[in-house]
Amino acid sequence: MNSYVQMQETTAKKEVIMTLQEAMSARHKVSKYTDKPLSANDVRQLNDRIKAQNQKYGLNMKLVTESKDAMPGIIAALMSKGVKNYIILAGPDTTGIDEKLGYSSADLMLYAQTLGLNTWWIGGMFSRKNAKKNVNAGDNTKIIGIVVVGYGENQGVPHKSKAASDVSSYEGTAPKWFNEGVKAALLAPTAMNKQAFTIKGKGNKVSMTCNNGSYSGADLGIGKYHFELGAGKDNFEWM
């Protein structure tokens, strides 16, 4: 193979490789999908990622493919199209489960983006009954939402965002890692796009709180994951 062809193939490969950090900026809510099925490789990689998150945090998340039972008919007709693959965000109904599921769902959404897929986090407009059936959930199982995944008809658009000064403060001069963390958190999806979180820093200590009603735990987990990805987990400690 000549050097020119090798260079072209190397360039092409680089173009399709995306880091999780890059995925934060590329990922937007997508509610309309094509009929293209997930490839066997996509399914395998998503299932491996889900399994790792389940084992690490004691969750029961599950990928469902080629099924349209997640969305009630009226919602599917009015707000979405082609939704047939989704991840059920489920786990034991214990203290902190919403935050753990939110944190893990953030990882899965960004990982899906690196695979060239699109996602949509749904907390209320889905069939909880069908989701529960698909995970064989017991009485102690809590399902906080689903993440729709597939090939979008488009790549979505950036959500409206608050300024960093609206959601954060740092005692003294904020280091670069703190500012990058806040910037990353503002890229995170939140319920009703409220971005109802507050981030405070002092030295290498950071606290993050969220007040968004029943979605507070999930939003906090999603926000923390994004902050860690932007700031670098080695640069700070959560208070």
Short mmCIF file of C-alpha atoms in Angstrom, two decimals:
data_model
loop_
_atom_site.label_atom_id
_atom_site.label_comp_id
_atom_site.label_asym_id
_atom_site.label_seq_id
_atom_site.Cartn_x
_atom_site.Cartn_y
_atom_site.Cartn_z
CA MET A 1 0.00 0.00 0.00
CA ASN A 2 1.46 3.38 -0.97
CA SER A 3 2.05 6.11 1.63
CA TYR A 4 -0.70 8.34 0.24
CA VAL A 5 -3.38 5.67 0.69
CA GLN A 6 -2.08 4.89 4.18
CA MET A 7 -2.26 8.59 5.06
CA GLN A 8 -5.83 8.84 3.78
CA GLU A 9 -6.94 5.78 5.79
CA THR A 10 -5.25 7.09 8.93
CA THR A 11 -6.98 10.46 8.50
CA ALA A 12 -10.36 8.78 8.00
CA LYS A 13 -9.90 6.73 11.16
CA LYS A 14 -9.00 9.83 13.17
CA GLU A 15 -12.15 11.57 11.95
CA VAL A 16 -14.45 8.92 13.43
CA ILE A 17 -12.65 8.59 16.77
CA MET A 18 -14.18 10.84 19.43
CA THR A 19 -13.19 11.14 23.07
CA LEU A 20 -15.75 11.43 25.86
CA GLN A 21 -14.65 15.05 26.33
CA GLU A 22 -15.34 15.79 22.66
CA ALA A 23 -18.65 13.97 22.92
CA MET A 24 -19.86 16.46 25.54
CA SER A 25 -19.87 19.24 22.96
CA ALA A 26 -21.16 17.04 20.12
CA ARG A 27 -24.05 15.47 22.06
CA HIS A 28 -27.48 17.13 21.83
CA LYS A 29 -31.00 15.86 22.41
CA VAL A 30 -32.34 14.03 19.37
CA SER A 31 -35.97 12.88 19.32
CA LYS A 32 -36.31 11.69 15.70
CA TYR A 33 -34.44 8.65 14.43
CA THR A 34 -33.88 6.80 11.16
CA ASP A 35 -34.91 3.18 10.59
CA LYS A 36 -31.28 2.05 10.55
CA PRO A 37 -30.87 -0.68 13.18
CA LEU A 38 -28.02 -0.67 15.67
CA SER A 39 -25.16 -2.76 14.36
CA ALA A 40 -24.17 -5.93 16.19
CA ASN A 41 -20.97 -4.18 17.22
CA ASP A 42 -22.89 -1.18 18.60
CA VAL A 43 -25.11 -3.50 20.64
CA ARG A 44 -22.15 -5.45 21.96
CA GLN A 45 -20.23 -2.34 22.99
CA LEU A 46 -23.26 -0.71 24.63
CA ASN A 47 -24.07 -3.90 26.52
CA ASP A 48 -20.47 -4.18 27.72
CA ARG A 49 -20.57 -0.58 28.95
CA ILE A 50 -23.94 -1.11 30.66
CA LYS A 51 -22.67 -4.29 32.32
CA ALA A 52 -19.62 -2.45 33.67
CA GLN A 53 -21.79 0.35 35.10
CA ASN A 54 -24.23 -2.14 36.61
CA GLN A 55 -21.44 -4.03 38.33
CA LYS A 56 -19.68 -0.91 39.58
CA TYR A 57 -22.75 0.77 41.08
CA GLY A 58 -25.09 -2.16 41.76
CA LEU A 59 -27.63 -1.20 39.09
CA ASN A 60 -30.03 -3.10 36.79
CA MET A 61 -29.88 -1.03 33.60
CA LYS A 62 -30.72 -2.81 30.37
CA LEU A 63 -30.58 -2.11 26.64
CA VAL A 64 -33.77 -2.90 24.68
CA THR A 65 -33.49 -2.99 20.88
CA GLU A 66 -35.99 -3.04 18.01
CA SER A 67 -38.96 -2.35 20.27
CA LYS A 68 -41.42 0.53 20.07
CA ASP A 69 -43.07 -0.14 23.42
CA ALA A 70 -41.17 2.59 25.28
CA MET A 71 -43.24 5.51 24.02
CA PRO A 72 -47.00 5.90 24.43
CA GLY A 73 -48.74 6.36 21.08
CA ILE A 74 -49.68 10.01 21.54
CA ILE A 75 -46.14 10.97 22.62
CA ALA A 76 -44.59 9.01 19.77
CA ALA A 77 -46.90 10.72 17.28
CA LEU A 78 -46.39 14.25 18.56
CA MET A 79 -42.83 14.44 19.87
CA SER A 80 -40.71 11.63 18.50
CA LYS A 81 -40.10 9.40 15.51
CA GLY A 82 -38.37 6.09 15.01
CA VAL A 83 -37.71 5.42 18.71
CA LYS A 84 -37.02 1.68 18.95
CA ASN A 85 -33.86 1.30 21.03
CA TYR A 86 -33.50 2.46 24.61
CA ILE A 87 -31.62 1.90 27.84
CA ILE A 88 -33.76 1.40 30.94
CA LEU A 89 -32.34 3.29 33.93
CA ALA A 90 -33.17 0.91 36.76
CA GLY A 91 -31.72 -0.07 40.11
CA PRO A 92 -32.65 -1.04 43.68
CA ASP A 93 -34.80 1.58 45.40
CA THR A 94 -32.17 2.63 47.93
CA THR A 95 -30.74 5.94 49.12
CA GLY A 96 -28.81 7.73 46.37
CA ILE A 97 -30.07 5.52 43.53
CA ASP A 98 -31.25 8.48 41.43
CA GLU A 99 -27.80 10.06 41.53
CA LYS A 100 -26.08 6.77 40.65
CA LEU A 101 -28.40 6.21 37.70
CA GLY A 102 -27.98 9.80 36.55
CA TYR A 103 -24.20 9.50 36.76
CA SER A 104 -24.18 6.20 34.86
CA SER A 105 -26.63 7.46 32.23
CA ALA A 106 -24.32 10.41 31.52
CA ASP A 107 -21.50 7.98 30.86
CA LEU A 108 -23.67 5.88 28.56
CA MET A 109 -24.95 8.87 26.57
CA LEU A 110 -21.47 10.20 25.92
CA TYR A 111 -20.13 6.73 25.15
CA ALA A 112 -22.95 6.24 22.62
CA GLN A 113 -21.97 9.55 21.03
CA THR A 114 -18.40 8.29 20.56
CA LEU A 115 -19.87 5.35 18.65
CA GLY A 116 -21.63 7.72 16.24
CA LEU A 117 -25.04 7.32 17.89
CA ASN A 118 -27.50 9.89 19.21
CA THR A 119 -29.46 9.89 22.46
CA TRP A 120 -32.43 11.37 24.31
CA TRP A 121 -32.82 11.25 28.12
CA ILE A 122 -36.51 10.85 29.05
CA GLY A 123 -37.73 11.02 32.63
CA GLY A 124 -41.50 11.19 32.34
CA MET A 125 -42.91 10.59 28.87
CA PHE A 126 -42.32 6.86 28.57
CA SER A 127 -44.16 3.67 29.40
CA ARG A 128 -42.96 2.76 32.88
CA LYS A 129 -45.05 -0.43 32.72
CA ASN A 130 -43.28 -1.73 29.62
CA ALA A 131 -39.88 -0.66 30.92
CA LYS A 132 -40.46 -2.55 34.16
CA LYS A 133 -41.53 -5.62 32.20
CA ASN A 134 -38.35 -5.56 30.15
CA VAL A 135 -36.03 -5.54 33.17
CA ASN A 136 -38.01 -8.18 35.09
CA ALA A 137 -38.08 -5.68 37.92
CA GLY A 138 -39.09 -6.66 41.42
CA ASP A 139 -40.98 -4.60 43.96
CA ASN A 140 -37.77 -2.97 45.17
CA THR A 141 -36.70 -1.80 41.71
CA LYS A 142 -36.82 1.87 40.80
CA ILE A 143 -36.89 3.11 37.20
CA ILE A 144 -36.11 6.81 36.87
CA GLY A 145 -36.18 7.07 33.09
CA ILE A 146 -34.85 5.78 29.78
CA VAL A 147 -32.15 6.85 27.36
CA VAL A 148 -33.26 6.52 23.76
CA VAL A 149 -30.36 5.58 21.48
CA GLY A 150 -30.03 5.26 17.71
CA TYR A 151 -29.11 7.05 14.51
CA GLY A 152 -30.69 10.48 14.55
CA GLU A 153 -32.26 12.14 11.54
CA ASN A 154 -30.10 15.09 12.60
CA GLN A 155 -27.53 15.86 15.28
CA GLY A 156 -29.78 18.12 17.36
CA VAL A 157 -28.97 21.65 18.48
CA PRO A 158 -27.20 23.02 21.58
CA HIS A 159 -29.52 23.67 24.49
CA LYS A 160 -29.96 27.13 25.96
CA SER A 161 -27.43 27.56 28.73
CA LYS A 162 -26.88 29.70 31.80
CA ALA A 163 -23.63 31.59 32.36
CA ALA A 164 -20.97 29.98 34.54
CA SER A 165 -21.40 32.81 37.07
CA ASP A 166 -25.09 31.88 37.44
CA VAL A 167 -24.33 28.38 38.70
CA SER A 168 -20.88 28.50 40.29
CA SER A 169 -18.58 30.30 42.72
CA TYR A 170 -15.02 29.74 43.89
CA GLU A 171 -13.34 31.11 47.01
CA GLY A 172 -10.39 33.03 45.62
CA THR A 173 -9.11 32.81 42.06
CA ALA A 174 -10.66 29.84 40.32
CA PRO A 175 -8.12 27.43 38.80
CA LYS A 176 -8.45 26.37 35.19
CA TRP A 177 -9.69 22.89 36.11
CA PHE A 178 -12.61 24.37 38.09
CA ASN A 179 -13.66 26.60 35.19
CA GLU A 180 -13.39 23.69 32.76
CA GLY A 181 -15.51 21.56 35.09
CA VAL A 182 -18.25 24.18 35.27
CA LYS A 183 -18.16 24.59 31.49
CA ALA A 184 -18.59 20.83 31.11
CA ALA A 185 -21.45 20.70 33.63
CA LEU A 186 -23.32 23.34 31.62
CA LEU A 187 -23.19 20.99 28.62
CA ALA A 188 -25.01 18.29 30.57
CA PRO A 189 -28.69 17.53 29.88
CA THR A 190 -31.01 18.40 32.77
CA ALA A 191 -34.74 17.97 33.28
CA MET A 192 -36.66 20.75 31.55
CA ASN A 193 -33.22 22.27 30.84
CA LYS A 194 -33.39 24.08 34.19
CA GLN A 195 -29.69 23.65 35.06
CA ALA A 196 -30.81 23.94 38.68
CA PHE A 197 -27.44 23.05 40.14
CA THR A 198 -24.93 25.05 42.17
CA ILE A 199 -21.19 24.35 42.13
CA LYS A 200 -18.87 25.77 44.82
CA GLY A 201 -15.13 25.42 45.12
CA LYS A 202 -12.38 26.12 47.66
CA GLY A 203 -8.86 24.86 47.20
CA ASN A 204 -9.21 21.37 45.72
CA LYS A 205 -12.61 20.80 47.34
CA VAL A 206 -15.81 21.05 45.30
CA SER A 207 -19.46 20.72 46.24
CA MET A 208 -22.41 20.39 43.91
CA THR A 209 -26.09 20.58 44.84
CA CYS A 210 -29.24 20.47 42.74
CA ASN A 211 -32.79 21.61 43.38
CA ASN A 212 -34.98 20.38 40.55
CA GLY A 213 -37.77 18.57 42.33
CA SER A 214 -38.11 14.85 41.64
CA TYR A 215 -35.28 15.06 39.08
CA SER A 216 -32.73 16.52 41.51
CA GLY A 217 -30.89 13.24 42.12
CA ALA A 218 -30.61 12.31 38.45
CA ASP A 219 -29.58 15.82 37.42
CA LEU A 220 -26.96 15.87 40.19
CA GLY A 221 -25.45 12.60 38.99
CA ILE A 222 -25.38 13.75 35.37
CA GLY A 223 -23.86 17.10 36.38
CA LYS A 224 -21.18 15.49 38.55
CA TYR A 225 -20.15 13.14 35.76
CA HIS A 226 -19.75 16.04 33.35
CA PHE A 227 -17.88 18.17 35.89
CA GLU A 228 -15.43 15.33 36.57
CA LEU A 229 -14.86 14.82 32.86
CA GLY A 230 -14.17 18.51 32.31
CA ALA A 231 -12.12 19.19 35.43
CA GLY A 232 -10.23 15.92 35.64
CA LYS A 233 -10.98 13.68 38.62
CA ASP A 234 -7.38 13.87 39.86
CA ASN A 235 -7.56 17.66 40.33
CA PHE A 236 -10.18 17.84 43.08
CA GLU A 237 -12.24 16.05 45.73
CA TRP A 238 -15.99 16.16 46.25
CA MET A 239 -17.11 17.61 49.56
#
